[in-house]
Amino acid sequence: GAVVSQHPSRVICKSGTSVKIECRSLDFQATTMFWYRQFPKQSLMLMATSNEGSKATYEQGVEKDKFLINHASLTLSTLTVTSAHPEDSSFYICSARDQFGQGASYEQYFGPGTRLTVT
Amino acid sequence: GENVEQHPSTLSVQEGDSAVIKCTYSDSASNYFPWYKQELGKRPQLIIDIRSNVGEKKDQRIAVTLNKTAKHFSLHITETQPEDSAVYFCAANLPGTASKLTFGTGTRLQVTL
């Protein structure tokens, strides 16, 4: 089945530093990946849609200069949290669709998530 | 955009009983409705999904029903087991947007012995 990986799984950083999270589709190609943020006991909130070879599309209220997204290949998207602050501490999850797979499936495959703690 | 509401927020059932979780959506153009199970600290896992051209879908103990007219869909779990305890999220897509998903607020299901 389609597999999405994320790295790192956990990261602790100091306030003011930047953190990069990688999302990879391991056995399929994805022109589009999605980045979500999930606070404790809350739902997944879509932050942005990552598009291979073009600029990401951000949801309302998400600062594009703070959450930099790069989708340089069909299997890799990165999210960089710049100048992180304690309120950015959250569970960040990416997902991808296997758009070239069988039957134009709508299914999104989720990465295992990255727990970011900013001290 | 799409708005998805989910009820109840918590649900406690005894082992062997059935559990039902309900969601409503706002955009009549949505045509894909997945359900995810998420255990603490883990990724959401797709347990069942339904497209708008189907009214019901079943997979062993899990079923989903869709009422397009009323814009609501429900998850039914029969013969619940302790391992069904988790948080369940419904979602709806928005066609023409690379099918990005809007998630419900989640239901914490607790199956007691």
mmCIF file of C-alpha atoms in Angstrom:
data_model
loop_
_atom_site.group_PDB
_atom_site.id
_atom_site.type_symbol
_atom_site.label_atom_id
_atom_site.label_comp_id
_atom_site.label_asym_id
_atom_site.label_seq_id
_atom_site.Cartn_x
_atom_site.Cartn_y
_atom_site.Cartn_z
ATOM 1 C CA GLY A 1 0.000 0.000 0.000
ATOM 2 C CA ALA A 2 0.909 3.661 -0.263
ATOM 3 C CA VAL A 3 3.288 4.801 2.467
ATOM 4 C CA VAL A 4 4.089 8.302 3.646
ATOM 5 C CA SER A 5 6.964 8.978 5.995
ATOM 6 C CA GLN A 6 7.857 12.024 8.053
ATOM 7 C CA HIS A 7 11.089 13.096 9.619
ATOM 8 C CA PRO A 8 11.788 13.826 12.388
ATOM 9 C CA SER A 9 9.136 12.157 14.523
ATOM 10 C CA ARG A 10 9.908 14.430 17.454
ATOM 11 C CA VAL A 11 11.830 17.662 17.734
ATOM 12 C CA ILE A 12 12.495 20.041 20.575
ATOM 13 C CA CYS A 13 13.850 23.443 19.732
ATOM 14 C CA LYS A 14 14.448 26.745 21.409
ATOM 15 C CA SER A 15 12.260 29.747 20.830
ATOM 16 C CA GLY A 16 13.424 31.776 17.854
ATOM 17 C CA THR A 17 15.005 28.917 15.938
ATOM 18 C CA SER A 18 13.715 27.291 12.748
ATOM 19 C CA VAL A 19 12.715 23.689 12.283
ATOM 20 C CA LYS A 20 12.349 21.729 9.054
ATOM 21 C CA ILE A 21 9.994 18.759 8.743
ATOM 22 C CA GLU A 22 10.166 16.393 5.780
ATOM 23 C CA CYS A 23 7.289 14.479 4.258
ATOM 24 C CA ARG A 24 8.019 11.732 1.743
ATOM 25 C CA SER A 25 5.816 9.480 -0.326
ATOM 26 C CA LEU A 26 7.809 6.263 -0.401
ATOM 27 C CA ASP A 27 6.161 4.192 -3.091
ATOM 28 C CA PHE A 28 4.132 6.619 -5.136
ATOM 29 C CA GLN A 29 4.383 10.060 -6.653
ATOM 30 C CA ALA A 30 2.358 12.970 -5.360
ATOM 31 C CA THR A 31 1.977 16.303 -7.130
ATOM 32 C CA THR A 32 -0.004 17.474 -4.137
ATOM 33 C CA MET A 33 0.642 17.031 -0.449
ATOM 34 C CA PHE A 34 -1.160 18.533 2.493
ATOM 35 C CA TRP A 35 0.124 19.856 5.803
ATOM 36 C CA TYR A 36 -2.039 19.717 8.916
ATOM 37 C CA ARG A 37 -1.579 20.877 12.469
ATOM 38 C CA GLN A 38 -3.232 19.174 15.395
ATOM 39 C CA PHE A 39 -3.289 20.589 18.911
ATOM 40 C CA PRO A 40 -3.965 18.250 21.866
ATOM 41 C CA LYS A 41 -7.497 16.864 21.895
ATOM 42 C CA GLN A 42 -8.408 18.814 18.785
ATOM 43 C CA SER A 43 -9.074 17.999 15.174
ATOM 44 C CA LEU A 44 -6.734 18.199 12.216
ATOM 45 C CA MET A 45 -6.593 21.677 10.777
ATOM 46 C CA LEU A 46 -5.368 22.045 7.224
ATOM 47 C CA MET A 47 -2.546 24.555 7.047
ATOM 48 C CA ALA A 48 -1.605 24.460 3.396
ATOM 49 C CA THR A 49 -1.628 22.528 0.161
ATOM 50 C CA SER A 50 1.831 21.809 -1.172
ATOM 51 C CA ASN A 51 2.118 21.749 -4.962
ATOM 52 C CA GLU A 52 5.082 20.205 -6.743
ATOM 53 C CA GLY A 53 6.926 22.813 -8.748
ATOM 54 C CA SER A 54 4.795 25.745 -7.679
ATOM 55 C CA LYS A 55 3.891 27.807 -4.647
ATOM 56 C CA ALA A 56 1.938 26.340 -1.797
ATOM 57 C CA THR A 57 -1.631 27.420 -1.147
ATOM 58 C CA TYR A 58 -2.204 28.487 2.444
ATOM 59 C CA GLU A 59 -5.435 28.352 4.398
ATOM 60 C CA GLN A 60 -6.874 31.503 5.838
ATOM 61 C CA GLY A 61 -5.051 32.582 8.975
ATOM 62 C CA VAL A 62 -1.869 30.632 8.279
ATOM 63 C CA GLU A 63 1.187 32.841 7.863
ATOM 64 C CA LYS A 64 3.034 31.827 4.715
ATOM 65 C CA ASP A 65 6.222 33.591 5.812
ATOM 66 C CA LYS A 66 6.266 31.661 9.050
ATOM 67 C CA PHE A 67 5.431 28.245 7.644
ATOM 68 C CA LEU A 68 7.568 27.833 4.550
ATOM 69 C CA ILE A 69 6.635 24.974 2.271
ATOM 70 C CA ASN A 70 8.780 23.559 -0.493
ATOM 71 C CA HIS A 71 7.684 20.737 -2.782
ATOM 72 C CA ALA A 72 10.737 20.246 -4.946
ATOM 73 C CA SER A 73 10.037 16.734 -6.187
ATOM 74 C CA LEU A 74 7.139 14.352 -6.664
ATOM 75 C CA THR A 75 8.038 12.505 -3.487
ATOM 76 C CA LEU A 76 9.164 15.191 -1.058
ATOM 77 C CA SER A 77 7.569 18.195 0.595
ATOM 78 C CA THR A 78 9.131 20.131 3.447
ATOM 79 C CA LEU A 79 7.599 22.409 6.048
ATOM 80 C CA THR A 80 9.879 24.869 7.798
ATOM 81 C CA VAL A 81 8.605 26.565 10.923
ATOM 82 C CA THR A 82 10.597 29.783 11.079
ATOM 83 C CA SER A 83 11.310 31.659 14.284
ATOM 84 C CA ALA A 84 9.371 29.099 16.268
ATOM 85 C CA HIS A 85 7.630 30.104 19.478
ATOM 86 C CA PRO A 86 6.004 28.012 22.220
ATOM 87 C CA GLU A 87 2.563 28.522 20.675
ATOM 88 C CA ASP A 88 3.820 26.693 17.571
ATOM 89 C CA SER A 89 4.219 23.532 19.649
ATOM 90 C CA SER A 90 1.900 21.024 18.040
ATOM 91 C CA PHE A 91 1.594 17.764 16.129
ATOM 92 C CA TYR A 92 2.297 18.380 12.439
ATOM 93 C CA ILE A 93 1.000 15.779 9.999
ATOM 94 C CA CYS A 94 1.350 15.592 6.246
ATOM 95 C CA SER A 95 -0.712 13.611 3.770
ATOM 96 C CA ALA A 96 -0.588 12.798 0.095
ATOM 97 C CA ARG A 97 -2.855 11.398 -2.555
ATOM 98 C CA ASP A 98 -1.739 8.726 -4.962
ATOM 99 C CA GLN A 99 -3.130 10.648 -7.896
ATOM 100 C CA PHE A 100 -1.541 8.379 -10.468
ATOM 101 C CA GLY A 101 -2.648 5.184 -8.778
ATOM 102 C CA GLN A 102 -5.499 2.926 -9.630
ATOM 103 C CA GLY A 103 -8.918 4.429 -10.149
ATOM 104 C CA ALA A 104 -7.987 8.024 -9.337
ATOM 105 C CA SER A 105 -8.442 7.258 -5.686
ATOM 106 C CA TYR A 106 -9.516 10.061 -3.394
ATOM 107 C CA GLU A 107 -7.799 8.425 -0.460
ATOM 108 C CA GLN A 108 -5.197 10.476 1.367
ATOM 109 C CA TYR A 109 -2.308 8.695 3.039
ATOM 110 C CA PHE A 110 -1.037 10.266 6.227
ATOM 111 C CA GLY A 111 2.457 10.475 7.550
ATOM 112 C CA PRO A 112 3.140 9.436 11.157
ATOM 113 C CA GLY A 113 3.351 13.030 12.318
ATOM 114 C CA THR A 114 6.018 15.207 13.887
ATOM 115 C CA ARG A 115 5.651 16.401 17.443
ATOM 116 C CA LEU A 116 7.221 19.834 17.757
ATOM 117 C CA THR A 117 7.969 21.276 21.168
ATOM 118 C CA VAL A 118 9.293 24.810 21.353
ATOM 119 C CA THR A 119 10.859 25.772 24.690
ATOM 120 C CA GLY B 1 -15.650 26.541 1.988
ATOM 121 C CA GLU B 2 -16.734 23.307 3.582
ATOM 122 C CA ASN B 3 -17.884 23.067 7.197
ATOM 123 C CA VAL B 4 -18.179 19.687 8.887
ATOM 124 C CA GLU B 5 -19.902 19.143 12.216
ATOM 125 C CA GLN B 6 -19.557 15.943 14.199
ATOM 126 C CA HIS B 7 -21.518 14.505 17.129
ATOM 127 C CA PRO B 8 -21.165 13.321 19.786
ATOM 128 C CA SER B 9 -17.812 14.536 21.043
ATOM 129 C CA THR B 10 -17.529 11.588 23.418
ATOM 130 C CA LEU B 11 -19.236 8.228 23.329
ATOM 131 C CA SER B 12 -19.021 5.411 25.822
ATOM 132 C CA VAL B 13 -20.448 1.996 24.983
ATOM 133 C CA GLN B 14 -20.198 -1.441 26.487
ATOM 134 C CA GLU B 15 -18.303 -4.113 24.666
ATOM 135 C CA GLY B 16 -20.561 -5.790 22.138
ATOM 136 C CA ASP B 17 -22.882 -2.839 21.750
ATOM 137 C CA SER B 18 -23.102 -0.647 18.647
ATOM 138 C CA ALA B 19 -21.716 2.850 18.270
ATOM 139 C CA VAL B 20 -22.998 5.530 15.915
ATOM 140 C CA ILE B 21 -21.248 8.784 15.076
ATOM 141 C CA LYS B 22 -22.916 11.428 12.946
ATOM 142 C CA CYS B 23 -21.568 14.201 10.739
ATOM 143 C CA THR B 24 -23.107 16.931 8.666
ATOM 144 C CA TYR B 25 -21.476 18.914 5.892
ATOM 145 C CA SER B 26 -22.327 22.212 4.266
ATOM 146 C CA ASP B 27 -21.144 22.063 0.650
ATOM 147 C CA SER B 28 -23.413 20.040 -1.607
ATOM 148 C CA ALA B 29 -20.546 19.700 -4.099
ATOM 149 C CA SER B 30 -18.558 17.472 -1.719
ATOM 150 C CA ASN B 31 -18.389 13.964 -3.092
ATOM 151 C CA TYR B 32 -15.994 12.024 -0.890
ATOM 152 C CA PHE B 33 -16.494 11.271 2.795
ATOM 153 C CA PRO B 34 -13.813 9.319 4.659
ATOM 154 C CA TRP B 35 -13.740 8.227 8.272
ATOM 155 C CA TYR B 36 -10.487 8.051 10.196
ATOM 156 C CA LYS B 37 -9.496 6.371 13.431
ATOM 157 C CA GLN B 38 -6.709 7.990 15.400
ATOM 158 C CA GLU B 39 -5.006 6.504 18.405
ATOM 159 C CA LEU B 40 -3.100 8.725 20.770
ATOM 160 C CA GLY B 41 0.023 10.155 19.169
ATOM 161 C CA LYS B 42 -0.488 8.234 15.946
ATOM 162 C CA ARG B 43 -1.461 9.104 12.414
ATOM 163 C CA PRO B 44 -5.110 9.027 11.320
ATOM 164 C CA GLN B 45 -5.972 5.718 9.681
ATOM 165 C CA LEU B 46 -8.683 5.417 7.077
ATOM 166 C CA ILE B 47 -11.261 2.881 8.217
ATOM 167 C CA ILE B 48 -13.942 3.390 5.595
ATOM 168 C CA ASP B 49 -14.969 5.927 2.996
ATOM 169 C CA ILE B 50 -17.920 6.582 0.757
ATOM 170 C CA ARG B 51 -18.478 8.513 -2.419
ATOM 171 C CA SER B 52 -21.567 10.524 -3.180
ATOM 172 C CA ASN B 53 -22.868 8.076 -5.758
ATOM 173 C CA VAL B 54 -23.393 5.453 -3.044
ATOM 174 C CA GLY B 55 -25.817 5.523 -0.114
ATOM 175 C CA GLU B 56 -24.242 2.880 2.078
ATOM 176 C CA LYS B 57 -21.035 0.937 2.371
ATOM 177 C CA LYS B 58 -20.096 -1.852 4.740
ATOM 178 C CA ASP B 59 -16.852 -3.513 5.722
ATOM 179 C CA GLN B 60 -17.275 -6.236 8.325
ATOM 180 C CA ARG B 61 -18.279 -4.488 11.583
ATOM 181 C CA ILE B 62 -18.068 -1.008 10.122
ATOM 182 C CA ALA B 63 -20.599 0.721 7.912
ATOM 183 C CA VAL B 64 -21.134 4.232 6.629
ATOM 184 C CA THR B 65 -24.385 5.732 5.390
ATOM 185 C CA LEU B 66 -24.757 8.893 3.355
ATOM 186 C CA ASN B 67 -27.833 11.069 2.901
ATOM 187 C CA LYS B 68 -26.992 13.615 0.215
ATOM 188 C CA THR B 69 -30.292 15.407 0.468
ATOM 189 C CA ALA B 70 -29.848 16.079 4.155
ATOM 190 C CA LYS B 71 -26.060 16.423 3.786
ATOM 191 C CA HIS B 72 -25.221 14.061 6.576
ATOM 192 C CA PHE B 73 -23.312 10.823 6.908
ATOM 193 C CA SER B 74 -22.876 8.401 9.768
ATOM 194 C CA LEU B 75 -20.425 5.792 10.965
ATOM 195 C CA HIS B 76 -21.803 2.605 12.477
ATOM 196 C CA ILE B 77 -19.649 0.185 14.421
ATOM 197 C CA THR B 78 -21.282 -3.043 15.515
ATOM 198 C CA GLU B 79 -20.115 -5.564 18.109
ATOM 199 C CA THR B 80 -17.681 -3.054 19.538
ATOM 200 C CA GLN B 81 -14.437 -4.284 21.058
ATOM 201 C CA PRO B 82 -11.999 -2.568 23.458
ATOM 202 C CA GLU B 83 -9.553 -2.064 20.593
ATOM 203 C CA ASP B 84 -12.139 0.133 18.894
ATOM 204 C CA SER B 85 -11.465 2.737 21.589
ATOM 205 C CA ALA B 86 -9.912 5.754 19.840
ATOM 206 C CA VAL B 87 -10.804 9.130 18.400
ATOM 207 C CA TYR B 88 -12.803 9.003 15.190
ATOM 208 C CA PHE B 89 -12.879 11.815 12.654
ATOM 209 C CA CYS B 90 -15.192 12.287 9.725
ATOM 210 C CA ALA B 91 -14.154 14.426 6.779
ATOM 211 C CA ALA B 92 -15.507 15.810 3.545
ATOM 212 C CA ASN B 93 -13.628 16.875 0.467
ATOM 213 C CA LEU B 94 -13.967 19.963 -1.626
ATOM 214 C CA PRO B 95 -13.870 19.061 -5.338
ATOM 215 C CA GLY B 96 -11.672 21.179 -7.554
ATOM 216 C CA THR B 97 -9.220 21.862 -4.738
ATOM 217 C CA ALA B 98 -6.988 18.815 -5.140
ATOM 218 C CA SER B 99 -9.580 17.210 -2.909
ATOM 219 C CA LYS B 100 -8.414 18.798 0.296
ATOM 220 C CA LEU B 101 -10.295 17.529 3.307
ATOM 221 C CA THR B 102 -12.181 19.350 6.016
ATOM 222 C CA PHE B 103 -12.326 17.338 9.225
ATOM 223 C CA GLY B 104 -15.002 17.100 11.866
ATOM 224 C CA THR B 105 -14.161 17.854 15.471
ATOM 225 C CA GLY B 106 -13.730 14.222 16.427
ATOM 226 C CA THR B 107 -15.485 11.695 18.648
ATOM 227 C CA ARG B 108 -13.690 9.980 21.488
ATOM 228 C CA LEU B 109 -15.077 6.451 21.641
ATOM 229 C CA GLN B 110 -14.552 4.439 24.790
ATOM 230 C CA VAL B 111 -15.520 0.785 24.746
ATOM 231 C CA THR B 112 -15.822 -0.578 28.252
ATOM 232 C CA LEU B 113 -15.719 -4.185 29.351
#
